[in-house]
Amino acid sequence: MTRLAFRNLFQSKTRLVISVGGAALALLLILSLDAIFAGVEKQITAYINHSGADIFISQKNVRNMHMASSSLPITFVKTAASVPGVDQVTPIMYLANMVVVGNERNPAYIIGLPENAVMGGPWQVSVGRGNPATGEAVIDRSVAEKSGLSLGDNVEILGMKFKLVGLSEGTASLVNSVAFISFADFVSLRGSQDAVSFLLIKIMPGDSPVDVAARIEAMMPQVTAETTVDFADQEKRVVKDMSTDVVTIMNMIGFLIGLAVMALTVYTATLARRKEFGVLKALGAKNNDLYRAVVAQAFLSVILGFSTGLLFTLLLSWIIPYLGVNLLLEVSITSLIKVGVVSLVIASLSAFLPIRQIAGLDPALVFRGK
Amino acid sequence: MFLAQRNLFHDKTRLALSVGGVALAVMLILILKGFLTGMNRQITSYIEHSPGSIVIAQKGVGNLLGVTSILPSDATAQVDNVNGVDKVIPILSQFVILDLHGKKQPAYMIGYDPDLGGGPWKITEGHEPAANTEMVMDRILAKRHDLKIGDNFAIMGQEFTIVGLSDGTTSWMTSFFFILKPAAELLLRAPGTTSFLFIETETGTNVADVQSRLNELPAINALTKGEMTANDLKLFAKVFSTPLKLMVGIAFLVGTMIVGLIIYTATVERQREYGVIKAIGASNRLLYRVVTAQALVAAIAGALLGVALAYLTAQAIMALRSQFLIMIEPRDILLAFLSGLGMALVAALFPARVIAGLAPAEVFRK
């Protein structure tokens, strides 16, 4: 019966293309959307994960960088340094602003970096250096390339001109990039001398980040201290919580489309072979055998569709970076499992209609020419 | 044409599937487009309701949303001196992430002066903030999280009391809330800081002239409200347009495939009949017309159903998730209809090949 399923499937090329293609497109819809959001989660946490810090200290109840603002009295630098287990403290300034080149505005997170900062700077500098002094800036390489900038050129950040001294890698996302200027410039532009945004903490070797973070919060009631892992998780949750509803709606649509296409192809394939099924029945084939052929056909096309969809998603994730779009597609295991389950449900449901048809088929009819 | 009708209505299930397929695709296109239109309306609503005609931002900043603008401390005084400026309304604004019921909710905080303006334009309940610990929250955001007037609410470690609920200030990305400007300065530890200035020009002056005079000032950027909304839309479009186009493309392909497949099978099954018709002298063109007519009828019926479905689904989504606004515009309906027709025409190509290759004599030999 599996052979019959194979034959049913491969005999009409057009139908095969449509059924596999349809299933592939529907699954591609779900897969690529998941991949886009997984990619955004990864991009959005790049700075935090590469900062080199073990703990982030922020204003009380501020648990995010993205779309957020934090400010702490500068005196907290000393307080934090005195907490047992804290090895080093690097204060950074942070604001979402623009990197302006001519008429082109690129949204960016601006980081104000102290001189000789041990944490929080660019983690991979492909050209130039990563420690901006007064009047200097480091921006993402892809942003610089897009605007045709090279070292020594001027960029405008926070309304002031800066000289480009370094280009960093991995600091751009679909939405924005990260740019680094000196702490002193940031403070003078922002106008308030006695506030910093975040404190980056490196802990003593052998101590645990969770313990030290708890100690910091106990000794400094006006702050929130999170381990880098937790802080990155909070950041991912912004993306997740904002996108859940949208992703659910899209997944539903993808599922419906996949179901419609599959049901239709399996149904028409059965319909077209009604006579043959009738003959098989007349020859003594049980309904169960015929069902198996139909189910096998549905599963085969869904498996083929799944593979094609996955292939396309991987292809997309490979091509997109070359198109100059800072969009990262990440195919995760969870997403694969989810789409796999969806495909199986689609296959089972789409076999339902033809099964009913076969069950109602009267073997005698086929000989009468119906 | 009678033949087309018969082919189409002969099998009810097939007809339902083909119309349903197109309807689903058209619905998807419409919902996606409506979603985008609704989002655009939501993200520009604050600027559209803000006072004045010109917005002043920090130099290099052209957006209200997405980035933080910080004006030089002497900007207000300088702007006030410019010829043609009648009234200057400062606000201090910042995106914040609220942790509500364990969920991250981005919101846009506006610090303003109720005597000058820039606050909520429609308060459904309660009043504007009068003290540094009072806030006005978006009505829908409050409802979603069971917050009422008189409830306390912590923002960045500071307790606020909800004294008013505003209408028209919601969005699934950017719900607005309003506090006094000094309260916002304290919260951001940025005393005396201003993000934007809304400018009312003197009556009788040319707005463009005032704008260019303002732009001569250092370290600021003067934009008309129209320019600013356009920039915000562009920023959001950049993020959403690529995935959206991808989905619309997929929806179109799927719709085409479904109609194509159904008409194709219907044609293949009736190959003999078509052969006979050919043998008695019907031209290929006539047969193409029959096939195309089938595709068109299925597509038009599907598109109609799709529009109806889109309206129903949109209403359902908005009822269940009030932060979403789905606006289906007449232009989009036309577009969806055209794509339905496009699907039909492309779909008719599949069976046309079968018919063209059909040799009339063959059918008699079988």
mmCIF file of C-alpha atoms in Angstrom, chain A residues 77-222:
data_model
loop_
_atom_site.group_PDB
_atom_site.id
_atom_site.type_symbol
_atom_site.label_atom_id
_atom_site.label_comp_id
_atom_site.label_asym_id
_atom_site.label_seq_id
_atom_site.Cartn_x
_atom_site.Cartn_y
_atom_site.Cartn_z
ATOM 1 C CA VAL A 77 30.196 53.405 41.788
ATOM 2 C CA LYS A 78 32.076 53.557 45.096
ATOM 3 C CA THR A 79 29.259 51.915 47.052
ATOM 4 C CA ALA A 80 29.124 49.002 44.611
ATOM 5 C CA ALA A 81 32.904 48.572 44.702
ATOM 6 C CA SER A 82 32.760 48.152 48.465
ATOM 7 C CA VAL A 83 30.317 45.223 48.313
ATOM 8 C CA PRO A 84 32.156 41.976 49.219
ATOM 9 C CA GLY A 85 32.772 39.832 46.157
ATOM 10 C CA VAL A 86 32.851 42.755 43.707
ATOM 11 C CA ASP A 87 36.153 42.910 41.883
ATOM 12 C CA GLN A 88 35.674 45.713 39.361
ATOM 13 C CA VAL A 89 33.016 48.310 38.569
ATOM 14 C CA THR A 90 32.641 50.032 35.205
ATOM 15 C CA PRO A 91 29.968 52.731 34.940
ATOM 16 C CA ILE A 92 28.466 53.246 31.490
ATOM 17 C CA MET A 93 26.185 55.887 30.049
ATOM 18 C CA TYR A 94 23.421 54.665 27.784
ATOM 19 C CA LEU A 95 20.779 56.261 25.568
ATOM 20 C CA ALA A 96 18.921 55.332 22.413
ATOM 21 C CA ASN A 97 19.823 57.996 19.862
ATOM 22 C CA MET A 98 20.933 58.423 16.260
ATOM 23 C CA VAL A 99 24.163 58.045 14.354
ATOM 24 C CA VAL A 100 23.837 60.712 11.681
ATOM 25 C CA VAL A 101 25.826 60.777 8.468
ATOM 26 C CA GLY A 102 24.777 63.547 6.106
ATOM 27 C CA ASN A 103 21.042 63.130 5.692
ATOM 28 C CA GLU A 104 21.072 59.531 6.836
ATOM 29 C CA ARG A 105 19.882 58.772 10.353
ATOM 30 C CA ASN A 106 20.682 55.382 11.864
ATOM 31 C CA PRO A 107 18.992 54.576 15.170
ATOM 32 C CA ALA A 108 21.614 53.377 17.645
ATOM 33 C CA TYR A 109 22.233 52.635 21.267
ATOM 34 C CA ILE A 110 24.862 55.105 22.363
ATOM 35 C CA ILE A 111 27.229 53.839 25.025
ATOM 36 C CA GLY A 112 29.408 56.286 26.954
ATOM 37 C CA LEU A 113 32.566 54.394 27.847
ATOM 38 C CA PRO A 114 35.046 55.443 30.573
ATOM 39 C CA GLU A 115 38.736 55.594 29.689
ATOM 40 C CA ASN A 116 40.421 52.192 29.978
ATOM 41 C CA ALA A 117 37.070 50.495 30.546
ATOM 42 C CA VAL A 118 37.548 46.801 31.279
ATOM 43 C CA MET A 119 33.942 45.961 30.415
ATOM 44 C CA GLY A 120 31.154 47.228 28.190
ATOM 45 C CA GLY A 121 33.213 48.195 25.153
ATOM 46 C CA PRO A 122 33.074 46.805 21.619
ATOM 47 C CA TRP A 123 34.082 43.143 21.733
ATOM 48 C CA GLN A 124 35.314 42.741 18.201
ATOM 49 C CA VAL A 125 36.923 45.648 16.389
ATOM 50 C CA SER A 126 37.769 44.936 12.771
ATOM 51 C CA VAL A 127 39.292 48.295 11.880
ATOM 52 C CA GLY A 128 40.929 50.862 14.168
ATOM 53 C CA ARG A 129 40.582 50.730 17.951
ATOM 54 C CA GLY A 130 37.730 50.212 20.382
ATOM 55 C CA ASN A 131 38.436 52.794 23.095
ATOM 56 C CA PRO A 132 37.114 56.207 22.008
ATOM 57 C CA ALA A 133 38.757 59.248 23.607
ATOM 58 C CA THR A 134 37.123 62.677 23.776
ATOM 59 C CA GLY A 135 35.707 63.661 20.398
ATOM 60 C CA GLU A 136 35.993 60.114 19.035
ATOM 61 C CA ALA A 137 33.466 57.394 18.251
ATOM 62 C CA VAL A 138 33.339 53.699 17.389
ATOM 63 C CA ILE A 139 30.377 52.541 15.284
ATOM 64 C CA ASP A 140 29.243 49.313 13.679
ATOM 65 C CA ARG A 141 31.044 48.337 10.501
ATOM 66 C CA SER A 142 27.865 47.631 8.509
ATOM 67 C CA VAL A 143 26.448 51.075 9.377
ATOM 68 C CA ALA A 144 29.713 52.708 8.337
ATOM 69 C CA GLU A 145 29.769 50.736 5.095
ATOM 70 C CA LYS A 146 26.177 51.644 4.294
ATOM 71 C CA SER A 147 26.994 55.331 4.699
ATOM 72 C CA GLY A 148 30.354 55.038 2.959
ATOM 73 C CA LEU A 149 32.346 56.036 6.039
ATOM 74 C CA SER A 150 35.893 55.108 6.886
ATOM 75 C CA LEU A 151 38.278 55.852 9.758
ATOM 76 C CA GLY A 152 38.911 59.537 10.321
ATOM 77 C CA ASP A 153 35.531 60.612 8.897
ATOM 78 C CA ASN A 154 33.019 62.567 10.940
ATOM 79 C CA VAL A 155 29.750 61.238 12.346
ATOM 80 C CA GLU A 156 27.121 63.057 14.342
ATOM 81 C CA ILE A 157 25.893 61.515 17.583
ATOM 82 C CA LEU A 158 23.692 63.229 20.183
ATOM 83 C CA GLY A 159 23.893 66.326 18.022
ATOM 84 C CA MET A 160 27.703 66.561 18.209
ATOM 85 C CA LYS A 161 30.409 65.732 15.670
ATOM 86 C CA PHE A 162 32.724 62.822 16.383
ATOM 87 C CA LYS A 163 35.766 61.448 14.606
ATOM 88 C CA LEU A 164 35.503 57.797 13.669
ATOM 89 C CA VAL A 165 38.374 55.807 15.216
ATOM 90 C CA GLY A 166 37.088 52.231 15.093
ATOM 91 C CA LEU A 167 34.581 49.909 13.445
ATOM 92 C CA SER A 168 33.028 47.110 15.479
ATOM 93 C CA GLU A 169 31.546 43.797 14.404
ATOM 94 C CA GLY A 170 28.338 42.105 15.520
ATOM 95 C CA THR A 171 26.876 45.295 16.948
ATOM 96 C CA ALA A 172 24.027 45.830 14.473
ATOM 97 C CA SER A 173 20.517 44.418 14.391
ATOM 98 C CA LEU A 174 17.512 44.775 12.119
ATOM 99 C CA VAL A 175 16.384 47.798 14.130
ATOM 100 C CA ASN A 176 19.528 49.563 15.223
ATOM 101 C CA SER A 177 23.191 49.321 16.105
ATOM 102 C CA VAL A 178 25.486 50.114 19.016
ATOM 103 C CA ALA A 179 27.839 53.097 18.946
ATOM 104 C CA PHE A 180 30.498 53.948 21.505
ATOM 105 C CA ILE A 181 31.678 57.387 22.594
ATOM 106 C CA SER A 182 33.707 58.517 25.588
ATOM 107 C CA PHE A 183 32.102 58.816 28.994
ATOM 108 C CA ALA A 184 33.195 62.450 29.302
ATOM 109 C CA ASP A 185 31.536 63.486 26.016
ATOM 110 C CA PHE A 186 28.335 61.679 26.936
ATOM 111 C CA VAL A 187 28.136 63.370 30.339
ATOM 112 C CA SER A 188 28.718 66.829 28.947
ATOM 113 C CA LEU A 189 26.133 66.289 26.199
ATOM 114 C CA ARG A 190 23.552 64.935 28.563
ATOM 115 C CA GLY A 191 24.134 67.837 30.914
ATOM 116 C CA SER A 192 23.878 66.037 34.251
ATOM 117 C CA GLN A 193 27.248 65.433 35.874
ATOM 118 C CA ASP A 194 26.206 63.189 38.730
ATOM 119 C CA ALA A 195 24.237 60.379 37.063
ATOM 120 C CA VAL A 196 25.299 57.215 35.246
ATOM 121 C CA SER A 197 23.079 54.658 33.479
ATOM 122 C CA PHE A 198 24.311 51.214 34.426
ATOM 123 C CA LEU A 199 27.107 49.734 36.497
ATOM 124 C CA LEU A 200 28.868 46.721 35.044
ATOM 125 C CA ILE A 201 30.316 44.441 37.693
ATOM 126 C CA LYS A 202 33.049 41.863 37.517
ATOM 127 C CA ILE A 203 33.091 39.580 40.531
ATOM 128 C CA MET A 204 35.996 38.018 42.432
ATOM 129 C CA PRO A 205 37.092 34.665 41.093
ATOM 130 C CA GLY A 206 35.362 31.849 42.951
ATOM 131 C CA ASP A 207 32.306 33.897 43.911
ATOM 132 C CA SER A 208 28.917 33.237 42.340
ATOM 133 C CA PRO A 209 27.159 36.024 40.389
ATOM 134 C CA VAL A 210 23.813 35.146 42.001
ATOM 135 C CA ASP A 211 25.223 35.561 45.530
ATOM 136 C CA VAL A 212 27.016 38.794 44.754
ATOM 137 C CA ALA A 213 23.910 40.219 43.012
ATOM 138 C CA ALA A 214 21.845 39.403 46.097
ATOM 139 C CA ARG A 215 24.476 41.034 48.323
ATOM 140 C CA ILE A 216 24.440 44.172 46.164
ATOM 141 C CA GLU A 217 20.652 44.436 46.342
ATOM 142 C CA ALA A 218 20.778 43.932 50.114
ATOM 143 C CA MET A 219 23.363 46.661 50.584
ATOM 144 C CA MET A 220 21.984 49.060 47.965
ATOM 145 C CA PRO A 221 18.188 49.175 48.263
ATOM 146 C CA GLN A 222 17.787 51.773 45.475
#
